[in-house]
CSV table of C-alpha atoms and ligand atoms in Angstrom, one decimal:
chain,number,residue,atom,x,y,z
A,1,UNK,CA,-137.6,-11.8,-8.2
A,2,UNK,CA,-136.7,-14.4,-9.7
A,3,UNK,CA,-136.3,-17.8,-7.5
A,4,UNK,CA,-132.4,-18.7,-6.4
A,5,UNK,CA,-131.2,-21.7,-8.6
A,6,UNK,CA,-132.5,-24.9,-7.4
A,7,UNK,CA,-129.8,-26.1,-4.4
A,8,UNK,CA,-128.3,-22.6,-4.2
A,9,UNK,CA,-130.7,-20.9,-1.9
A,10,UNK,CA,-128.7,-19.1,0.6
A,11,UNK,CA,-128.4,-21.7,3.4
A,12,UNK,CA,-128.8,-20.4,7.2
A,13,UNK,CA,-125.7,-19.4,9.0
A,14,UNK,CA,-126.1,-22.1,12.1
A,15,UNK,CA,-126.8,-25.9,11.8
A,16,UNK,CA,-129.8,-27.4,12.4
A,17,UNK,CA,-131.4,-30.5,11.2
A,18,UNK,CA,-134.6,-31.6,10.2
A,19,UNK,CA,-136.7,-31.3,13.3
A,20,UNK,CA,-135.6,-28.0,14.4
A,21,UNK,CA,-132.6,-29.2,16.7
A,22,UNK,CA,-129.2,-26.6,17.3
A,23,UNK,CA,-126.5,-28.7,16.5
A,24,UNK,CA,-124.3,-27.4,18.5
A,25,UNK,CA,-121.2,-30.4,18.9
A,26,UNK,CA,-118.3,-32.2,17.0
A,27,UNK,CA,-116.8,-36.1,17.7
A,28,UNK,CA,-114.6,-35.8,15.6
A,29,UNK,CA,-112.8,-39.2,15.0
A,30,UNK,CA,-108.6,-38.8,14.8
A,31,UNK,CA,-108.2,-42.5,14.1
A,32,UNK,CA,-109.5,-46.5,14.3
A,33,UNK,CA,-106.6,-47.3,15.4
A,34,UNK,CA,-106.1,-48.3,19.4
A,35,UNK,CA,-103.8,-49.7,21.2
A,36,UNK,CA,-106.3,-51.9,23.5
A,37,UNK,CA,-109.2,-54.7,22.5
A,38,UNK,CA,-111.8,-53.5,24.9
A,39,UNK,CA,-113.9,-56.8,24.2
A,40,UNK,CA,-117.2,-54.5,23.5
A,41,UNK,CA,-116.0,-52.6,21.6
A,42,UNK,CA,-113.4,-55.0,19.3
A,43,UNK,CA,-112.1,-58.6,18.4
A,44,UNK,CA,-109.6,-59.8,19.4
A,45,UNK,CA,-107.9,-60.0,16.5
A,46,UNK,CA,-108.8,-56.4,15.6
A,47,UNK,CA,-110.2,-55.1,13.3
A,48,UNK,CA,-109.4,-54.3,8.8
A,49,UNK,CA,-107.6,-50.5,9.6
A,50,UNK,CA,-107.5,-48.0,7.0
A,51,UNK,CA,-104.5,-47.1,5.8
A,52,UNK,CA,-103.2,-43.7,5.9
A,53,UNK,CA,-104.7,-41.6,3.1
A,54,UNK,CA,-108.2,-43.2,3.8
A,55,UNK,CA,-107.5,-40.6,7.4
A,56,UNK,CA,-108.3,-37.2,6.7
A,57,UNK,CA,-104.8,-35.1,7.5
A,58,UNK,CA,-104.6,-32.9,9.8
A,59,UNK,CA,-106.5,-29.7,7.7
A,60,UNK,CA,-108.0,-31.3,6.4
A,61,UNK,CA,-110.4,-32.2,9.5
A,62,UNK,CA,-109.3,-28.3,10.8
A,63,UNK,CA,-110.7,-27.2,7.7
A,64,UNK,CA,-114.3,-29.1,8.4
A,65,UNK,CA,-113.8,-27.8,11.9
A,66,UNK,CA,-113.7,-24.1,11.2
A,67,UNK,CA,-117.0,-25.0,8.5
A,68,UNK,CA,-118.6,-26.3,12.3
A,69,UNK,CA,-117.7,-23.4,13.9
A,70,UNK,CA,-118.8,-21.5,11.4
A,71,UNK,CA,-122.5,-23.4,11.2
A,72,UNK,CA,-122.3,-23.2,15.4
A,73,UNK,CA,-121.0,-25.5,17.2
A,74,UNK,CA,-118.6,-24.5,20.1
A,75,UNK,CA,-117.9,-27.9,21.5
A,76,UNK,CA,-115.3,-30.6,20.0
A,77,UNK,CA,-114.6,-34.0,21.5
A,78,UNK,CA,-111.8,-35.8,20.1
A,79,UNK,CA,-111.8,-39.5,20.2
A,80,UNK,CA,-111.1,-42.6,18.1
A,81,UNK,CA,-109.6,-45.5,18.4
A,82,UNK,CA,-107.6,-44.2,20.4
A,83,UNK,CA,-106.6,-40.6,20.2
A,84,UNK,CA,-103.0,-40.6,21.8
A,85,UNK,CA,-101.0,-43.3,19.4
A,86,UNK,CA,-102.2,-40.4,16.5
A,87,UNK,CA,-98.6,-38.7,15.7
A,88,UNK,CA,-98.6,-35.2,16.0
A,89,UNK,CA,-101.8,-35.4,17.7
A,90,UNK,CA,-100.8,-32.9,20.5
A,91,UNK,CA,-100.2,-29.9,16.9
A,92,UNK,CA,-104.1,-30.9,16.0
A,93,UNK,CA,-105.0,-30.1,19.3
A,94,UNK,CA,-102.7,-27.2,19.5
A,95,UNK,CA,-104.7,-26.1,16.3
A,96,UNK,CA,-107.9,-26.3,16.7
A,97,UNK,CA,-107.7,-24.8,21.0
A,98,UNK,CA,-107.0,-21.7,18.8
A,99,UNK,CA,-110.3,-21.5,16.6
A,100,UNK,CA,-112.1,-19.1,17.8
A,101,UNK,CA,-115.6,-20.4,18.6
A,102,UNK,CA,-114.3,-23.7,19.9
A,103,UNK,CA,-115.3,-23.1,24.3
A,104,UNK,CA,-115.2,-26.1,24.9
A,105,UNK,CA,-112.8,-28.9,23.2
A,106,UNK,CA,-112.3,-32.1,24.9
A,107,UNK,CA,-110.6,-35.6,24.5
A,108,UNK,CA,-112.3,-39.1,25.7
A,109,UNK,CA,-109.0,-41.8,25.9
A,110,UNK,CA,-108.3,-45.2,27.2
A,111,UNK,CA,-105.9,-43.4,29.0
A,112,UNK,CA,-102.9,-45.6,28.2
A,113,UNK,CA,-100.8,-42.7,26.9
A,114,UNK,CA,-102.3,-40.1,29.5
A,115,UNK,CA,-99.2,-40.3,31.2
A,116,UNK,CA,-97.0,-39.1,28.6
A,117,UNK,CA,-99.3,-36.5,27.2
A,118,UNK,CA,-100.9,-35.2,30.3
A,119,UNK,CA,-99.1,-32.1,30.2
A,120,UNK,CA,-98.6,-31.7,26.5
A,121,UNK,CA,-102.3,-32.2,26.3
A,122,UNK,CA,-102.5,-29.4,28.5
A,123,UNK,CA,-100.1,-27.2,27.2
A,124,UNK,CA,-101.8,-27.8,23.5
A,125,UNK,CA,-104.8,-26.0,25.5
A,126,UNK,CA,-106.7,-29.0,26.5
A,127,UNK,CA,-108.8,-28.9,29.4
A,128,UNK,CA,-111.1,-31.2,29.8
A,129,UNK,CA,-110.0,-35.6,29.9
A,130,UNK,CA,-112.5,-38.6,29.5
A,131,UNK,CA,-110.7,-41.4,30.6
A,132,UNK,CA,-112.5,-44.9,29.9
A,133,UNK,CA,-112.1,-46.9,32.8
A,134,UNK,CA,-114.9,-50.1,33.3
A,135,UNK,CA,-112.7,-52.1,36.2
A,136,UNK,CA,-110.4,-50.9,39.1
A,137,UNK,CA,-109.2,-54.9,39.2
A,138,UNK,CA,-106.2,-55.7,37.4
A,139,UNK,CA,-107.2,-58.8,36.6
A,140,UNK,CA,-110.6,-58.2,35.2
A,141,UNK,CA,-109.3,-54.9,33.4
A,142,UNK,CA,-107.5,-57.2,31.3
A,143,UNK,CA,-110.5,-59.9,30.7
A,144,UNK,CA,-112.1,-56.6,29.0
A,145,UNK,CA,-109.4,-54.6,27.1
A,146,UNK,CA,-106.9,-57.9,27.0
A,147,UNK,CA,-104.2,-56.0,28.3
A,148,UNK,CA,-102.4,-55.5,31.9
A,149,UNK,CA,-102.6,-52.2,32.1
A,150,UNK,CA,-104.4,-51.3,34.3
A,151,UNK,CA,-101.5,-49.0,36.3
A,152,UNK,CA,-100.4,-47.4,33.7
A,153,UNK,CA,-104.5,-45.8,33.3
A,154,UNK,CA,-104.1,-44.6,36.7
A,155,UNK,CA,-100.9,-43.3,36.4
A,156,UNK,CA,-102.4,-41.4,33.7
A,157,UNK,CA,-105.6,-40.0,35.6
A,158,UNK,CA,-103.2,-39.5,38.0
A,159,UNK,CA,-101.1,-37.3,35.2
A,160,UNK,CA,-104.1,-35.7,34.2
A,161,UNK,CA,-105.1,-34.2,37.9
A,162,UNK,CA,-102.0,-33.1,37.8
A,163,UNK,CA,-101.2,-30.7,35.1
A,164,UNK,CA,-104.5,-29.3,35.9
A,165,UNK,CA,-107.2,-30.9,33.4
A,166,UNK,CA,-109.8,-31.2,35.6
A,167,UNK,CA,-112.1,-32.6,36.0
A,168,UNK,CA,-110.7,-36.2,35.1
A,169,UNK,CA,-114.1,-38.0,34.4
A,170,UNK,CA,-113.8,-41.7,34.6
A,171,UNK,CA,-116.2,-43.2,31.5
A,172,UNK,CA,-117.8,-46.8,33.3
A,173,UNK,CA,-119.6,-49.2,30.9
A,174,UNK,CA,-121.8,-51.4,33.1
A,175,UNK,CA,-122.1,-54.7,32.2
A,176,UNK,CA,-123.7,-57.3,33.9
A,177,UNK,CA,-121.7,-60.2,34.7
A,178,UNK,CA,-118.6,-57.8,34.1
A,179,UNK,CA,-118.4,-55.4,36.5
A,180,UNK,CA,-121.0,-54.4,37.3
A,181,UNK,CA,-120.8,-55.7,41.1
A,182,UNK,CA,-117.7,-52.8,40.7
A,183,UNK,CA,-120.4,-49.6,40.5
A,184,UNK,CA,-120.0,-48.7,44.7
A,185,UNK,CA,-116.3,-48.6,44.7
A,186,UNK,CA,-116.1,-46.3,41.0
A,187,UNK,CA,-119.0,-43.9,42.6
A,188,UNK,CA,-117.0,-43.8,46.1
A,189,UNK,CA,-113.7,-42.3,44.6
A,190,UNK,CA,-116.1,-39.0,44.0
A,191,UNK,CA,-115.6,-39.0,47.7
A,192,UNK,CA,-112.0,-37.6,48.4
A,193,UNK,CA,-111.5,-36.3,44.9
A,194,UNK,CA,-112.9,-33.5,42.3
A,195,UNK,CA,-113.1,-37.0,39.2
A,196,UNK,CA,-116.1,-37.2,38.0
A,197,UNK,CA,-117.0,-41.1,37.7
A,198,UNK,CA,-120.1,-41.5,34.7
A,199,UNK,CA,-122.0,-44.5,34.5
A,200,UNK,CA,-122.8,-45.3,30.4
A,201,UNK,CA,-125.2,-48.3,29.1
A,202,UNK,CA,-123.6,-50.9,27.3
A,203,UNK,CA,-124.8,-50.3,23.5
A,204,UNK,CA,-125.0,-52.9,21.2
A,205,UNK,CA,-122.1,-52.0,19.0
A,206,UNK,CA,-119.5,-54.1,18.5
A,207,UNK,CA,-118.8,-57.3,18.2
A,208,UNK,CA,-122.2,-59.0,17.5
A,209,UNK,CA,-122.3,-62.2,20.1
A,210,UNK,CA,-121.2,-59.7,23.1
A,211,UNK,CA,-123.8,-58.1,23.3
A,212,UNK,CA,-126.7,-59.9,25.4
A,213,UNK,CA,-130.0,-57.8,26.5
A,214,UNK,CA,-129.0,-59.8,30.2
A,215,UNK,CA,-126.5,-58.4,30.6
A,216,UNK,CA,-127.3,-54.9,30.2
A,217,UNK,CA,-127.9,-52.7,32.9
A,218,UNK,CA,-130.3,-49.6,33.1
A,219,UNK,CA,-129.0,-46.5,34.2
A,220,UNK,CA,-132.2,-46.9,37.0
A,221,UNK,CA,-130.1,-50.0,38.6
A,222,UNK,CA,-126.7,-49.2,38.2
A,223,UNK,CA,-128.1,-45.6,40.6
A,224,UNK,CA,-130.2,-47.9,42.7
A,225,UNK,CA,-127.2,-49.9,43.3
A,226,UNK,CA,-125.0,-47.2,44.1
A,227,UNK,CA,-127.6,-46.1,46.5
A,228,UNK,CA,-127.1,-48.7,48.5
A,229,UNK,CA,-124.2,-47.5,50.3
A,230,UNK,CA,-125.4,-43.5,50.5
A,231,UNK,CA,-128.0,-41.6,48.7
A,232,UNK,CA,-127.4,-38.9,45.7
A,233,UNK,CA,-128.0,-36.3,45.4
A,234,UNK,CA,-128.7,-33.9,42.4
A,235,UNK,CA,-125.6,-32.3,41.5
A,236,UNK,CA,-125.4,-29.1,38.6
A,237,UNK,CA,-123.9,-30.7,35.4
A,238,UNK,CA,-121.9,-27.9,34.6
A,239,UNK,CA,-122.6,-28.5,30.8
A,240,UNK,CA,-125.0,-29.3,28.5
A,241,UNK,CA,-124.3,-33.7,27.7
A,242,UNK,CA,-126.6,-36.0,28.3
A,243,UNK,CA,-126.2,-37.3,31.9
A,244,UNK,CA,-128.2,-37.1,34.5
A,245,UNK,CA,-125.8,-35.7,37.8
A,246,UNK,CA,-125.5,-36.2,41.0
A,247,UNK,CA,-122.9,-36.0,43.5
A,248,UNK,CA,-123.3,-37.9,47.4
A,249,UNK,CA,-123.9,-35.5,50.2
A,250,UNK,CA,-120.4,-34.4,50.9
A,251,UNK,CA,-118.2,-36.0,48.3
A,252,UNK,CA,-115.9,-33.4,46.2
A,253,UNK,CA,-116.9,-34.8,42.9
A,254,UNK,CA,-119.5,-36.3,40.7
A,255,UNK,CA,-121.6,-39.0,39.8
A,256,UNK,CA,-123.1,-39.4,36.4
A,257,UNK,CA,-126.0,-41.9,34.6
A,258,UNK,CA,-125.4,-41.8,30.5
A,259,UNK,CA,-129.4,-43.6,29.6
A,260,UNK,CA,-128.2,-44.2,25.5
A,261,UNK,CA,-131.1,-47.0,25.9
A,262,UNK,CA,-133.1,-46.6,28.6
A,263,UNK,CA,-133.8,-42.7,28.7
A,264,UNK,CA,-132.4,-41.7,25.5
A,265,UNK,CA,-131.6,-38.0,24.7
A,266,UNK,CA,-132.7,-37.8,21.0
A,267,UNK,CA,-134.6,-35.1,21.7
A,268,UNK,CA,-131.9,-33.0,22.8
A,269,UNK,CA,-129.6,-34.3,20.9
A,270,UNK,CA,-127.2,-31.3,19.1
A,271,UNK,CA,-124.1,-33.2,18.1
A,272,UNK,CA,-122.3,-34.8,14.9
A,273,UNK,CA,-120.1,-37.2,14.8
A,274,UNK,CA,-117.2,-37.8,12.3
A,275,UNK,CA,-115.3,-40.6,11.4
A,276,UNK,CA,-112.4,-40.8,10.9
A,277,UNK,CA,-112.0,-42.2,7.2
A,278,UNK,CA,-114.3,-38.5,6.8
A,279,UNK,CA,-117.8,-39.9,7.2
A,280,UNK,CA,-119.9,-37.1,8.9
A,281,UNK,CA,-122.5,-39.7,10.7
A,282,UNK,CA,-125.5,-38.0,12.0
A,283,UNK,CA,-126.6,-40.3,14.7
A,284,UNK,CA,-124.7,-43.2,16.6
A,285,UNK,CA,-126.7,-45.5,15.7
A,286,UNK,CA,-127.7,-44.7,12.3
A,287,UNK,CA,-125.7,-45.6,9.6
A,288,UNK,CA,-126.6,-43.1,6.9
A,289,UNK,CA,-123.0,-41.0,6.5
A,290,UNK,CA,-122.3,-38.0,4.2
A,291,UNK,CA,-118.7,-38.9,2.7
A,292,UNK,CA,-116.4,-35.7,2.9
A,293,UNK,CA,-113.4,-36.5,2.3
A,294,UNK,CA,-114.5,-37.4,-1.6
A,295,UNK,CA,-116.0,-34.1,-2.2
A,296,UNK,CA,-112.7,-32.8,-0.6
A,297,UNK,CA,-110.1,-34.5,-1.6
A,298,UNK,CA,-111.9,-33.3,-5.3
A,299,UNK,CA,-111.2,-30.1,-5.1
A,300,UNK,CA,-114.6,-28.6,-3.3
A,301,UNK,CA,-114.9,-24.9,-2.7
A,302,UNK,CA,-115.5,-23.7,2.0
A,303,UNK,CA,-118.5,-22.2,0.8
A,304,UNK,CA,-120.1,-25.4,-0.7
A,305,UNK,CA,-117.9,-27.9,2.3
A,306,UNK,CA,-120.4,-25.5,4.3
A,307,UNK,CA,-123.2,-26.6,2.1
A,308,UNK,CA,-122.2,-29.9,2.8
A,309,UNK,CA,-122.6,-30.2,6.5
A,310,UNK,CA,-126.1,-27.7,6.8
A,311,UNK,CA,-126.7,-31.2,4.0
A,312,UNK,CA,-126.2,-33.5,6.2
A,313,UNK,CA,-126.9,-32.2,9.5
A,314,UNK,CA,-130.9,-32.1,7.6
A,315,UNK,CA,-130.5,-36.1,7.4
A,316,UNK,CA,-129.8,-37.0,11.0
A,317,UNK,CA,-133.1,-38.9,12.1
A,318,UNK,CA,-135.4,-38.1,14.6
A,319,UNK,CA,-134.2,-40.5,17.3
A,320,UNK,CA,-133.3,-44.2,17.5
A,321,UNK,CA,-135.2,-47.0,18.3
A,322,UNK,CA,-132.9,-49.2,20.5
A,323,UNK,CA,-134.1,-49.5,24.0
A,324,UNK,CA,-137.0,-51.3,21.8
A,325,UNK,CA,-134.6,-53.0,18.5
A,326,UNK,CA,-131.1,-53.4,19.9
A,327,UNK,CA,-129.6,-53.8,16.0
A,328,UNK,CA,-126.6,-53.9,14.9
A,329,UNK,CA,-125.1,-51.1,12.8
A,330,UNK,CA,-122.2,-51.3,10.3
A,331,UNK,CA,-119.8,-50.1,12.1
A,332,UNK,CA,-117.7,-50.9,15.2
A,333,UNK,CA,-117.5,-48.8,18.2
A,334,UNK,CA,-114.0,-47.1,17.3
A,335,UNK,CA,-114.7,-46.8,14.2
A,336,UNK,CA,-117.1,-44.3,15.7
A,337,UNK,CA,-115.5,-42.7,17.9
A,338,UNK,CA,-118.0,-43.0,20.8
B,401,LIG,N1,-109.9,-45.1,23.1
B,401,LIG,C1,-111.1,-44.1,23.7
B,401,LIG,C2,-111.8,-44.4,25.0
B,401,LIG,O1,-111.6,-45.5,24.8
B,401,LIG,O2,-111.9,-43.7,25.7
B,401,LIG,C3,-112.2,-43.7,22.4
B,401,LIG,C4,-113.1,-44.5,21.4
B,401,LIG,S1,-113.8,-45.2,23.2
B,401,LIG,C5,-114.9,-46.0,20.9
B,401,LIG,C6,-115.2,-43.7,22.8
B,401,LIG,C7,-116.2,-44.3,23.8
B,401,LIG,O3,-116.5,-45.9,23.6
B,401,LIG,C8,-115.4,-45.2,25.8
B,401,LIG,O4,-115.3,-44.5,26.2
B,401,LIG,C9,-115.7,-46.4,26.0
B,401,LIG,O5,-116.0,-47.4,26.7
B,401,LIG,C10,-117.1,-46.5,25.2
B,401,LIG,N2,-117.7,-47.8,23.9
B,401,LIG,C11,-117.4,-48.2,22.9
B,401,LIG,N3,-118.2,-49.4,23.3
B,401,LIG,C12,-119.6,-49.5,23.7
B,401,LIG,C13,-120.3,-50.1,24.1
B,401,LIG,N4,-120.8,-51.8,23.8
B,401,LIG,N5,-121.5,-49.4,24.3
B,401,LIG,C14,-121.5,-48.2,25.4
B,401,LIG,N6,-119.9,-47.8,25.5
B,401,LIG,C15,-118.9,-48.7,24.0
B,402,LIG,FE1,-109.7,-49.1,22.2
B,402,LIG,FE2,-111.8,-47.8,23.0
B,402,LIG,FE3,-112.1,-49.7,22.1
B,402,LIG,FE4,-111.5,-50.0,23.8
B,402,LIG,S1,-113.2,-48.9,23.8
B,402,LIG,S2,-111.1,-51.1,21.4
B,402,LIG,S3,-109.6,-48.1,24.5
B,402,LIG,S4,-111.1,-48.0,21.1
């Protein structure tokens, strides 16, 4: 039997990286634009934005998504920048939700436009939404996000819940000196409502001078702070994500801890990221990226693109070393998608 030519060997159907991790989750960033300027994510003056032709078109995103699903992706999250600022997003969600094989379609948003779009998102087939919110105090919200819109976010959370995007998950990045004194108040939101609150460790991505080890609060410390109000009990996560889930004994909602720094989940990492400018990013903290946009615009076939996804997946690093060496990456969080 003759050996197949180099590079044309039949690739396995399912996306598996070099460390035998099966990849089934893709985060798709649809834009680098945002209607907020959160201090930990973006500089006040914003960033150099991609021009429209530097951003993958929806048809291109859908093509990649379909091939990724053929490679075993079952979970997709739409993110940004702020995904709800991109025109035509509802149609895109609707097309994505009709791809057979996506069992879990979710969206991460800052919530500003959620009141406007919650119904449309539900009608387009979305069932889950995560809202990023770091404080319940209006003055602090303005300080953190450089915008005066806490009320809009709260209205958005209410609208999402009312439209059936349940349970709404609130993501809070805990930062010492900025909002860590509010973790008990956030946890309390889960007592009477079927909300999930997830505390996320502050990561050294974004403005170089903003992150510091002193401001970073490890999840163990956040949990201890929450438990000053009442002991938590383990909860079933109901998903395979990295959050470790708890609840108050009689709480309706759940409380999660996401610990990319203190207890990184690299060994079970199952995700790929697609940036708005068409780069496949295999690790949040690694600047190794595979360009998909150029080959797509140069007429790559589906088979070749499928192979590129496989080869890209193989370049996923074993893990990151952020706990020991919080070096910065080339991109801001808004340019990756979180
Ligand atoms: N604009 C949307 C939003 O804020 O939800 C989606 C994109 S945003 C980049 C995704 C997530 O990244 C948000 O939950 C945000 O809080 C989080 N994030 C941004 N910078 C971060 C940092 N330095 N450390 C931890 N989380 C961060
Ligand atoms: Fe925008 Fe989200 Fe970054 Fe805040 S965290 S600036 S809302 S992309």
